[in-house]
């Protein structure tokens, strides 16, 4: 095996062409690095909303909370079932919740909608990580809201003791809450009856959009069997982990579009690396002949030049990630809150983003260097040594 130090010295000697090819790779890696920072930030925020042991019950066919309808008879049947856990006071951990859209930027061309969630006091026991940061939880009948801390950070006017007109009244903002950096921190919470009375005048038997519940260990299959067999319960249950995993479609779409752009740029970087390595092969024919004369076979030469191109790709990847970190810091991505759709999230550069950048750089280097390496391995000893 030809020592890698030989390839490192070769890259250093050809520093100008190596730098140009490396910068092309760095551009691709920087875009991937920042893209995965956005995507990971969105995914982490949505995924962290799920709590172990918590499940969601939606009406059959509904895939999102606002599209579901839970009726009073359905709620009463479920409330009597023994498979659901209870709090220390013996209250069944079933939280009926209304979910509506709220434009937090009315009167402006750039609208932003978040979830306005109506809950009963039991919700704060079902969603066990909820923590009141300031003020108090909404008092039933008082027309009060509490606001997630990310929403307050994004829109400081939502901090207590502000008022906000919605529906037929002005609501008093009486507190802020946190939920371990989850998507709930992008929401506004109110008393469920206040929201029903003010926002939904004609409700029929409907009492909620969704039920968030805590199921006793080992009882999920029993509940699913009941939901399948009982026509009075046209509902389906899934864990919060499964539910919120499907809600990451925006992140998946964002990642797909970014990967398309990165792939187009990567093709250009591959050709740049290929040209650099072809030029290196052309200038180093005599070196290749000497290596062959010393006993290194065509496979060794091929592996050596592929390794050299991979080293170039790795160097470009490191540079790209350093530039990405600098761009994220200079533009405030690391500190500012961003929003996509209903979600407010933080940019996050984690292990996944770092690994994706390094792997992409190495792959670009290997793909771009394979054909030149093949050309180098095919050079004969006599022909190489005869060249001036």
Tab-separated table of C-alpha atoms in Angstrom:
chain	number	residue	atom	x	y	z
A	1	UNK	CA	0.000	0.000	0.000
A	2	UNK	CA	1.373	3.406	-1.011
A	3	UNK	CA	1.730	5.600	2.131
A	4	UNK	CA	-0.930	8.308	2.521
A	5	UNK	CA	1.827	10.791	3.343
A	6	UNK	CA	2.773	10.616	-0.366
A	7	UNK	CA	-0.724	11.777	-1.313
A	8	UNK	CA	-0.757	14.511	1.345
A	9	UNK	CA	2.539	15.917	0.048
A	10	UNK	CA	1.211	15.793	-3.513
A	11	UNK	CA	-1.837	17.870	-2.532
A	12	UNK	CA	0.421	20.361	-0.750
A	13	UNK	CA	2.689	20.723	-3.811
A	14	UNK	CA	-0.348	21.349	-6.027
A	15	UNK	CA	-1.847	23.737	-3.472
A	16	UNK	CA	-3.404	26.162	-6.000
A	17	UNK	CA	-5.392	23.591	-7.981
A	18	UNK	CA	-6.162	21.643	-4.806
A	19	UNK	CA	-7.526	24.791	-3.159
A	20	UNK	CA	-9.818	25.584	-6.078
A	21	UNK	CA	-11.216	22.046	-6.167
A	22	UNK	CA	-11.544	22.007	-2.377
A	23	UNK	CA	-13.481	25.279	-2.348
A	24	UNK	CA	-15.957	23.852	-4.858
A	25	UNK	CA	-16.535	20.919	-2.510
A	26	UNK	CA	-16.683	23.295	0.464
A	27	UNK	CA	-19.548	25.226	-1.144
A	28	UNK	CA	-21.636	22.052	-1.472
A	29	UNK	CA	-20.829	20.945	2.067
A	30	UNK	CA	-21.652	24.369	3.496
A	31	UNK	CA	-25.112	24.261	1.900
A	32	UNK	CA	-25.710	20.712	3.167
A	33	UNK	CA	-24.408	21.661	6.611
A	34	UNK	CA	-26.782	24.618	6.974
A	35	UNK	CA	-29.663	22.673	5.397
A	36	UNK	CA	-29.339	19.884	7.957
A	37	UNK	CA	-29.150	22.518	10.693
A	38	UNK	CA	-32.593	23.791	9.628
A	39	UNK	CA	-34.067	20.317	9.185
A	40	UNK	CA	-32.677	18.980	12.461
A	41	UNK	CA	-33.999	22.042	14.288
A	42	UNK	CA	-37.510	21.449	12.933
A	43	UNK	CA	-37.419	17.708	13.561
A	44	UNK	CA	-36.115	18.058	17.111
A	45	UNK	CA	-38.792	20.590	17.984
A	46	UNK	CA	-41.642	18.457	16.638
A	47	UNK	CA	-40.295	15.137	17.948
A	48	UNK	CA	-39.723	16.551	21.442
A	49	UNK	CA	-43.466	17.262	21.705
A	50	UNK	CA	-44.139	13.546	22.245
A	51	UNK	CA	-44.211	12.206	25.788
A	52	UNK	CA	-43.620	8.588	26.759
A	53	UNK	CA	-46.880	6.838	27.579
A	54	UNK	CA	-49.036	9.515	25.938
A	55	UNK	CA	-51.372	8.727	23.064
A	56	UNK	CA	-53.606	10.685	20.719
A	57	UNK	CA	-57.164	9.758	19.781
A	58	UNK	CA	-58.519	11.248	16.559
A	59	UNK	CA	-61.676	10.591	14.587
A	60	UNK	CA	-61.299	7.953	11.876
A	61	UNK	CA	-59.663	9.371	8.746
A	62	UNK	CA	-58.292	12.506	10.430
A	63	UNK	CA	-54.531	13.004	10.163
A	64	UNK	CA	-54.259	16.397	11.875
A	65	UNK	CA	-55.755	17.644	15.124
A	66	UNK	CA	-57.962	20.441	13.691
A	67	UNK	CA	-59.553	18.004	11.199
A	68	UNK	CA	-60.835	15.645	13.874
A	69	UNK	CA	-64.147	15.794	15.790
A	70	UNK	CA	-64.746	14.120	19.148
A	71	UNK	CA	-68.356	13.965	20.385
A	72	UNK	CA	-69.634	13.982	23.942
A	73	UNK	CA	-70.963	10.360	23.809
A	74	UNK	CA	-67.551	9.156	22.552
A	75	UNK	CA	-65.784	11.026	25.340
A	76	UNK	CA	-68.103	9.620	28.012
A	77	UNK	CA	-67.638	6.047	26.768
A	78	UNK	CA	-63.864	6.410	26.826
A	79	UNK	CA	-63.895	8.109	30.219
A	80	UNK	CA	-65.560	5.038	31.724
A	81	UNK	CA	-62.972	2.600	30.345
A	82	UNK	CA	-60.475	1.194	32.896
A	83	UNK	CA	-57.506	1.103	30.497
A	84	UNK	CA	-56.677	4.794	31.013
A	85	UNK	CA	-54.370	5.941	33.788
A	86	UNK	CA	-55.421	8.332	36.568
A	87	UNK	CA	-53.710	11.113	38.463
A	88	UNK	CA	-53.130	10.912	42.265
A	89	UNK	CA	-56.615	12.347	42.811
A	90	UNK	CA	-58.218	9.574	40.795
A	91	UNK	CA	-59.064	11.771	37.786
A	92	UNK	CA	-58.817	9.908	34.486
A	93	UNK	CA	-55.950	11.250	32.363
A	94	UNK	CA	-57.984	12.092	29.262
A	95	UNK	CA	-57.592	15.636	27.965
A	96	UNK	CA	-60.233	16.858	25.483
A	97	UNK	CA	-58.698	19.660	23.417
A	98	UNK	CA	-59.922	22.097	20.777
A	99	UNK	CA	-57.349	23.179	18.199
A	100	UNK	CA	-57.912	26.274	16.042
A	101	UNK	CA	-55.726	28.501	13.889
A	102	UNK	CA	-54.755	31.928	15.223
A	103	UNK	CA	-53.143	34.683	13.172
A	104	UNK	CA	-50.675	36.303	15.550
A	105	UNK	CA	-49.823	39.063	13.091
A	106	UNK	CA	-53.223	40.538	12.087
A	107	UNK	CA	-53.326	43.610	9.909
A	108	UNK	CA	-49.956	42.839	8.324
A	109	UNK	CA	-49.192	41.492	4.866
A	110	UNK	CA	-47.024	38.741	6.375
A	111	UNK	CA	-49.447	36.581	8.334
A	112	UNK	CA	-48.385	33.878	10.742
A	113	UNK	CA	-50.730	31.257	12.109
A	114	UNK	CA	-50.170	29.227	15.261
A	115	UNK	CA	-52.337	26.757	17.143
A	116	UNK	CA	-54.819	28.141	19.657
A	117	UNK	CA	-55.521	25.200	21.968
A	118	UNK	CA	-58.459	25.012	24.348
A	119	UNK	CA	-57.922	22.643	27.283
A	120	UNK	CA	-59.356	21.595	30.627
A	121	UNK	CA	-57.174	21.746	33.767
A	122	UNK	CA	-56.505	17.984	33.442
A	123	UNK	CA	-54.368	18.813	30.379
A	124	UNK	CA	-51.563	20.069	32.624
A	125	UNK	CA	-51.368	16.594	34.205
A	126	UNK	CA	-51.543	14.759	30.873
A	127	UNK	CA	-48.821	16.965	29.365
A	128	UNK	CA	-46.524	16.422	32.311
A	129	UNK	CA	-43.553	18.487	31.118
A	130	UNK	CA	-45.579	21.705	30.879
A	131	UNK	CA	-44.115	24.319	33.174
A	132	UNK	CA	-45.518	27.734	33.999
A	133	UNK	CA	-42.767	30.318	33.488
A	134	UNK	CA	-44.751	33.372	34.602
A	135	UNK	CA	-48.292	34.334	35.614
A	136	UNK	CA	-50.966	31.657	36.042
A	137	UNK	CA	-52.908	29.107	34.018
A	138	UNK	CA	-56.185	30.301	32.434
A	139	UNK	CA	-59.091	30.548	34.871
A	140	UNK	CA	-62.304	29.057	33.381
A	141	UNK	CA	-64.775	31.746	32.388
A	142	UNK	CA	-62.244	34.588	32.634
A	143	UNK	CA	-61.231	34.771	28.959
A	144	UNK	CA	-57.528	34.200	29.600
A	145	UNK	CA	-54.613	32.889	27.555
A	146	UNK	CA	-51.162	31.558	28.346
A	147	UNK	CA	-48.554	31.724	25.592
A	148	UNK	CA	-45.585	29.480	24.781
A	149	UNK	CA	-42.221	31.047	25.479
A	150	UNK	CA	-40.997	30.671	21.864
A	151	UNK	CA	-44.014	32.589	20.614
A	152	UNK	CA	-43.377	35.338	23.153
A	153	UNK	CA	-39.709	35.457	22.140
A	154	UNK	CA	-40.714	35.741	18.471
A	155	UNK	CA	-43.526	38.231	19.133
A	156	UNK	CA	-42.767	40.161	22.355
A	157	UNK	CA	-46.163	41.890	22.147
A	158	UNK	CA	-47.682	38.558	23.236
A	159	UNK	CA	-46.074	38.755	26.641
A	160	UNK	CA	-48.348	39.266	29.649
A	161	UNK	CA	-50.265	41.409	30.553
A	162	UNK	CA	-51.160	42.059	26.899
A	163	UNK	CA	-54.628	41.759	25.378
A	164	UNK	CA	-55.535	40.209	22.035
A	165	UNK	CA	-58.843	40.433	20.190
A	166	UNK	CA	-60.070	37.125	18.823
A	167	UNK	CA	-63.582	35.983	18.016
A	168	UNK	CA	-66.089	38.125	19.884
A	169	UNK	CA	-63.904	39.344	22.724
A	170	UNK	CA	-60.534	40.590	23.872
A	171	UNK	CA	-58.543	37.933	25.667
A	172	UNK	CA	-56.164	38.649	28.544
A	173	UNK	CA	-52.697	37.100	28.276
A	174	UNK	CA	-51.926	36.077	31.847
A	175	UNK	CA	-48.816	33.900	31.624
A	176	UNK	CA	-46.131	32.110	29.650
A	177	UNK	CA	-45.202	28.425	29.687
A	178	UNK	CA	-42.419	26.122	28.542
A	179	UNK	CA	-42.389	22.487	27.420
A	180	UNK	CA	-38.742	21.485	27.039
A	181	UNK	CA	-38.313	23.305	23.715
A	182	UNK	CA	-41.166	21.402	22.019
A	183	UNK	CA	-43.643	22.559	19.377
A	184	UNK	CA	-46.133	23.399	22.136
A	185	UNK	CA	-44.029	26.459	22.911
A	186	UNK	CA	-45.325	27.861	19.599
A	187	UNK	CA	-48.934	27.650	20.816
A	188	UNK	CA	-51.494	29.706	22.740
A	189	UNK	CA	-53.578	27.896	25.376
A	190	UNK	CA	-57.015	28.825	26.712
A	191	UNK	CA	-59.809	27.223	28.708
A	192	UNK	CA	-61.708	24.810	26.453
A	193	UNK	CA	-65.183	26.024	27.501
A	194	UNK	CA	-64.227	29.675	27.004
A	195	UNK	CA	-63.026	28.866	23.521
A	196	UNK	CA	-66.139	26.870	22.685
A	197	UNK	CA	-68.475	29.574	23.923
A	198	UNK	CA	-66.668	32.384	22.138
A	199	UNK	CA	-65.326	30.814	18.951
A	200	UNK	CA	-67.598	27.912	18.072
A	201	UNK	CA	-71.195	28.886	18.640
A	202	UNK	CA	-72.809	25.856	16.950
A	203	UNK	CA	-71.132	22.684	18.172
A	204	UNK	CA	-73.820	19.981	18.325
A	205	UNK	CA	-72.439	16.993	20.245
A	206	UNK	CA	-68.816	17.896	19.499
A	207	UNK	CA	-66.730	18.692	22.557
A	208	UNK	CA	-63.195	18.539	21.165
A	209	UNK	CA	-60.988	17.958	18.162
A	210	UNK	CA	-58.602	15.548	19.831
A	211	UNK	CA	-58.089	13.576	23.012
A	212	UNK	CA	-54.617	13.402	24.517
A	213	UNK	CA	-54.550	10.473	26.928
A	214	UNK	CA	-52.278	8.427	29.178
A	215	UNK	CA	-52.810	4.680	28.748
A	216	UNK	CA	-51.849	2.163	31.394
A	217	UNK	CA	-48.853	-0.005	30.434
A	218	UNK	CA	-49.895	-2.981	28.310
A	219	UNK	CA	-53.425	-1.721	27.659
A	220	UNK	CA	-52.949	-0.224	24.187
A	221	UNK	CA	-53.916	-3.420	22.353
A	222	UNK	CA	-57.104	-3.666	24.416
A	223	UNK	CA	-58.085	-0.105	23.536
A	224	UNK	CA	-57.326	-0.649	19.840
A	225	UNK	CA	-59.465	-3.779	19.860
A	226	UNK	CA	-62.339	-1.854	21.442
A	227	UNK	CA	-62.050	0.963	18.893
A	228	UNK	CA	-62.168	-1.564	16.036
A	229	UNK	CA	-65.213	-3.437	17.313
A	230	UNK	CA	-67.380	-0.715	18.869
A	231	UNK	CA	-69.241	1.308	16.185
A	232	UNK	CA	-69.939	3.997	18.774
A	233	UNK	CA	-66.214	4.848	18.809
A	234	UNK	CA	-65.156	5.764	15.238
A	235	UNK	CA	-61.695	6.749	16.466
A	236	UNK	CA	-58.109	5.630	16.082
A	237	UNK	CA	-55.287	5.782	18.608
A	238	UNK	CA	-51.581	6.248	18.062
A	239	UNK	CA	-48.679	7.164	20.280
A	240	UNK	CA	-47.605	10.778	20.369
A	241	UNK	CA	-44.209	9.639	19.088
A	242	UNK	CA	-45.798	8.124	15.962
A	243	UNK	CA	-48.161	11.038	15.475
A	244	UNK	CA	-45.542	13.757	15.671
A	245	UNK	CA	-43.163	11.769	13.474
A	246	UNK	CA	-45.730	12.051	10.663
A	247	UNK	CA	-46.023	15.790	11.297
A	248	UNK	CA	-42.433	16.293	10.123
A	249	UNK	CA	-43.484	16.361	6.470
A	250	UNK	CA	-42.499	20.029	6.160
A	251	UNK	CA	-38.993	19.177	7.333
A	252	UNK	CA	-38.832	16.292	4.852
A	253	UNK	CA	-39.953	18.539	1.982
A	254	UNK	CA	-37.466	21.228	2.998
A	255	UNK	CA	-34.707	18.632	3.059
A	256	UNK	CA	-35.711	17.242	-0.359
A	257	UNK	CA	-35.587	20.653	-2.035
A	258	UNK	CA	-32.251	21.422	-0.412
A	259	UNK	CA	-30.783	18.093	-1.490
A	260	UNK	CA	-31.795	18.742	-5.086
A	261	UNK	CA	-29.901	22.045	-5.033
A	262	UNK	CA	-26.919	20.452	-3.304
A	263	UNK	CA	-26.862	17.608	-5.849
A	264	UNK	CA	-26.717	20.067	-8.745
A	265	UNK	CA	-23.809	21.875	-7.116
A	266	UNK	CA	-22.162	18.559	-6.235
A	267	UNK	CA	-22.081	17.555	-9.902
A	268	UNK	CA	-20.070	20.685	-10.624
A	269	UNK	CA	-17.764	19.922	-7.693
A	270	UNK	CA	-17.252	16.363	-8.958
A	271	UNK	CA	-16.115	17.652	-12.355
A	272	UNK	CA	-13.851	20.185	-10.655
A	273	UNK	CA	-12.199	17.448	-8.606
A	274	UNK	CA	-11.984	15.223	-11.681
A	275	UNK	CA	-10.144	17.895	-13.667
A	276	UNK	CA	-7.744	18.453	-10.792
A	277	UNK	CA	-6.938	14.752	-10.514
A	278	UNK	CA	-6.616	14.273	-14.291
A	279	UNK	CA	-4.102	17.127	-14.335
A	280	UNK	CA	-2.269	15.494	-11.432
A	281	UNK	CA	-2.089	12.176	-13.279
A	282	UNK	CA	-0.795	13.872	-16.431
A	283	UNK	CA	2.000	15.642	-14.524
A	284	UNK	CA	2.994	12.610	-12.464
A	285	UNK	CA	3.420	9.896	-15.082
A	286	UNK	CA	7.078	9.408	-14.205
A	287	UNK	CA	6.197	9.187	-10.493
A	288	UNK	CA	3.634	6.525	-11.337
A	289	UNK	CA	6.276	4.653	-13.340
A	290	UNK	CA	8.668	4.761	-10.375
A	291	UNK	CA	5.939	3.467	-8.048
A	292	UNK	CA	5.223	0.610	-10.437
A	293	UNK	CA	8.943	-0.154	-10.731
A	294	UNK	CA	9.170	-0.329	-6.932
A	295	UNK	CA	6.609	-3.131	-6.976
A	296	UNK	CA	3.322	-1.329	-6.449
A	297	UNK	CA	0.690	-2.856	-8.708
A	298	UNK	CA	-2.152	-1.175	-10.628
A	299	UNK	CA	-4.513	-1.775	-7.696
A	300	UNK	CA	-2.164	0.072	-5.340
A	301	UNK	CA	-1.945	3.018	-7.729
A	302	UNK	CA	-5.726	3.092	-8.143
A	303	UNK	CA	-6.294	3.000	-4.373
A	304	UNK	CA	-3.661	5.680	-3.816
A	305	UNK	CA	-5.168	8.169	-6.236
A	306	UNK	CA	-8.720	7.489	-4.976
A	307	UNK	CA	-7.447	8.049	-1.426
A	308	UNK	CA	-5.806	11.297	-2.525
A	309	UNK	CA	-9.071	12.505	-4.040
A	310	UNK	CA	-10.946	11.451	-0.887
A	311	UNK	CA	-8.452	13.455	1.188
A	312	UNK	CA	-9.145	16.454	-1.033
A	313	UNK	CA	-12.878	15.935	-0.508
A	314	UNK	CA	-12.454	15.614	3.257
A	315	UNK	CA	-10.385	18.804	3.401
A	316	UNK	CA	-13.057	20.604	1.375
A	317	UNK	CA	-15.737	19.250	3.730
A	318	UNK	CA	-13.924	20.521	6.814
A	319	UNK	CA	-13.505	23.934	5.203
A	320	UNK	CA	-17.171	23.952	4.208
A	321	UNK	CA	-18.313	23.172	7.735
A	322	UNK	CA	-16.056	25.840	9.199
A	323	UNK	CA	-17.525	28.343	6.726
A	324	UNK	CA	-21.023	27.075	7.604
A	325	UNK	CA	-20.390	27.692	11.301
A	326	UNK	CA	-19.109	31.167	10.529
A	327	UNK	CA	-22.157	31.952	8.363
A	328	UNK	CA	-24.550	30.631	11.023
A	329	UNK	CA	-22.867	32.775	13.662
A	330	UNK	CA	-22.615	35.910	11.508
A	331	UNK	CA	-26.254	35.758	10.354
A	332	UNK	CA	-27.664	34.936	13.799
A	333	UNK	CA	-28.943	31.483	12.806
A	334	UNK	CA	-27.541	30.034	16.016
A	335	UNK	CA	-29.400	32.475	18.227
A	336	UNK	CA	-32.544	33.580	16.389
A	337	UNK	CA	-35.870	31.784	16.372
A	338	UNK	CA	-37.237	30.839	12.941
A	339	UNK	CA	-40.650	29.741	11.821
A	340	UNK	CA	-41.985	27.531	9.057
A	341	UNK	CA	-45.748	27.203	8.875
A	342	UNK	CA	-47.134	26.811	12.405
A	343	UNK	CA	-43.782	25.873	13.890
A	344	UNK	CA	-41.269	28.093	15.660
A	345	UNK	CA	-37.921	26.376	16.082
A	346	UNK	CA	-34.219	26.872	16.721
A	347	UNK	CA	-31.460	26.164	14.222
A	348	UNK	CA	-29.470	23.132	15.392
A	349	UNK	CA	-26.093	21.983	14.114
A	350	UNK	CA	-25.642	18.525	15.587
A	351	UNK	CA	-23.796	15.300	14.875
A	352	UNK	CA	-26.106	14.505	11.949
A	353	UNK	CA	-25.241	17.762	10.162
A	354	UNK	CA	-21.503	17.318	10.771
A	355	UNK	CA	-21.542	13.680	9.606
A	356	UNK	CA	-23.612	14.501	6.510
A	357	UNK	CA	-21.138	17.209	5.478
A	358	UNK	CA	-18.072	15.030	5.947
A	359	UNK	CA	-19.603	12.059	4.138
A	360	UNK	CA	-20.751	14.270	1.257
A	361	UNK	CA	-17.274	15.770	0.863
A	362	UNK	CA	-15.573	12.364	0.839
A	363	UNK	CA	-18.100	10.954	-1.658
A	364	UNK	CA	-17.629	13.909	-4.011
A	365	UNK	CA	-13.874	13.392	-3.792
A	366	UNK	CA	-14.068	9.649	-4.430
A	367	UNK	CA	-16.517	9.950	-7.336
A	368	UNK	CA	-14.538	12.765	-8.931
A	369	UNK	CA	-11.237	10.954	-8.492
A	370	UNK	CA	-12.153	7.440	-9.580
A	371	UNK	CA	-11.767	7.856	-13.353
A	372	UNK	CA	-8.440	9.738	-13.089
A	373	UNK	CA	-7.255	7.061	-10.641
A	374	UNK	CA	-8.270	4.365	-13.112
A	375	UNK	CA	-6.308	6.205	-15.799
A	376	UNK	CA	-3.262	6.338	-13.526
A	377	UNK	CA	-3.442	2.612	-12.742
A	378	UNK	CA	-3.513	1.797	-16.468
A	379	UNK	CA	-0.204	3.587	-17.249
A	380	UNK	CA	2.500	1.064	-18.083
A	381	UNK	CA	5.932	1.140	-16.410
A	382	UNK	CA	7.985	1.545	-19.573
A	383	UNK	CA	5.715	4.188	-21.082
A	384	UNK	CA	5.713	6.174	-17.861
A	385	UNK	CA	9.486	6.112	-17.398
A	386	UNK	CA	10.144	7.119	-21.012
A	387	UNK	CA	8.174	10.395	-20.605
A	388	UNK	CA	10.257	13.504	-20.150
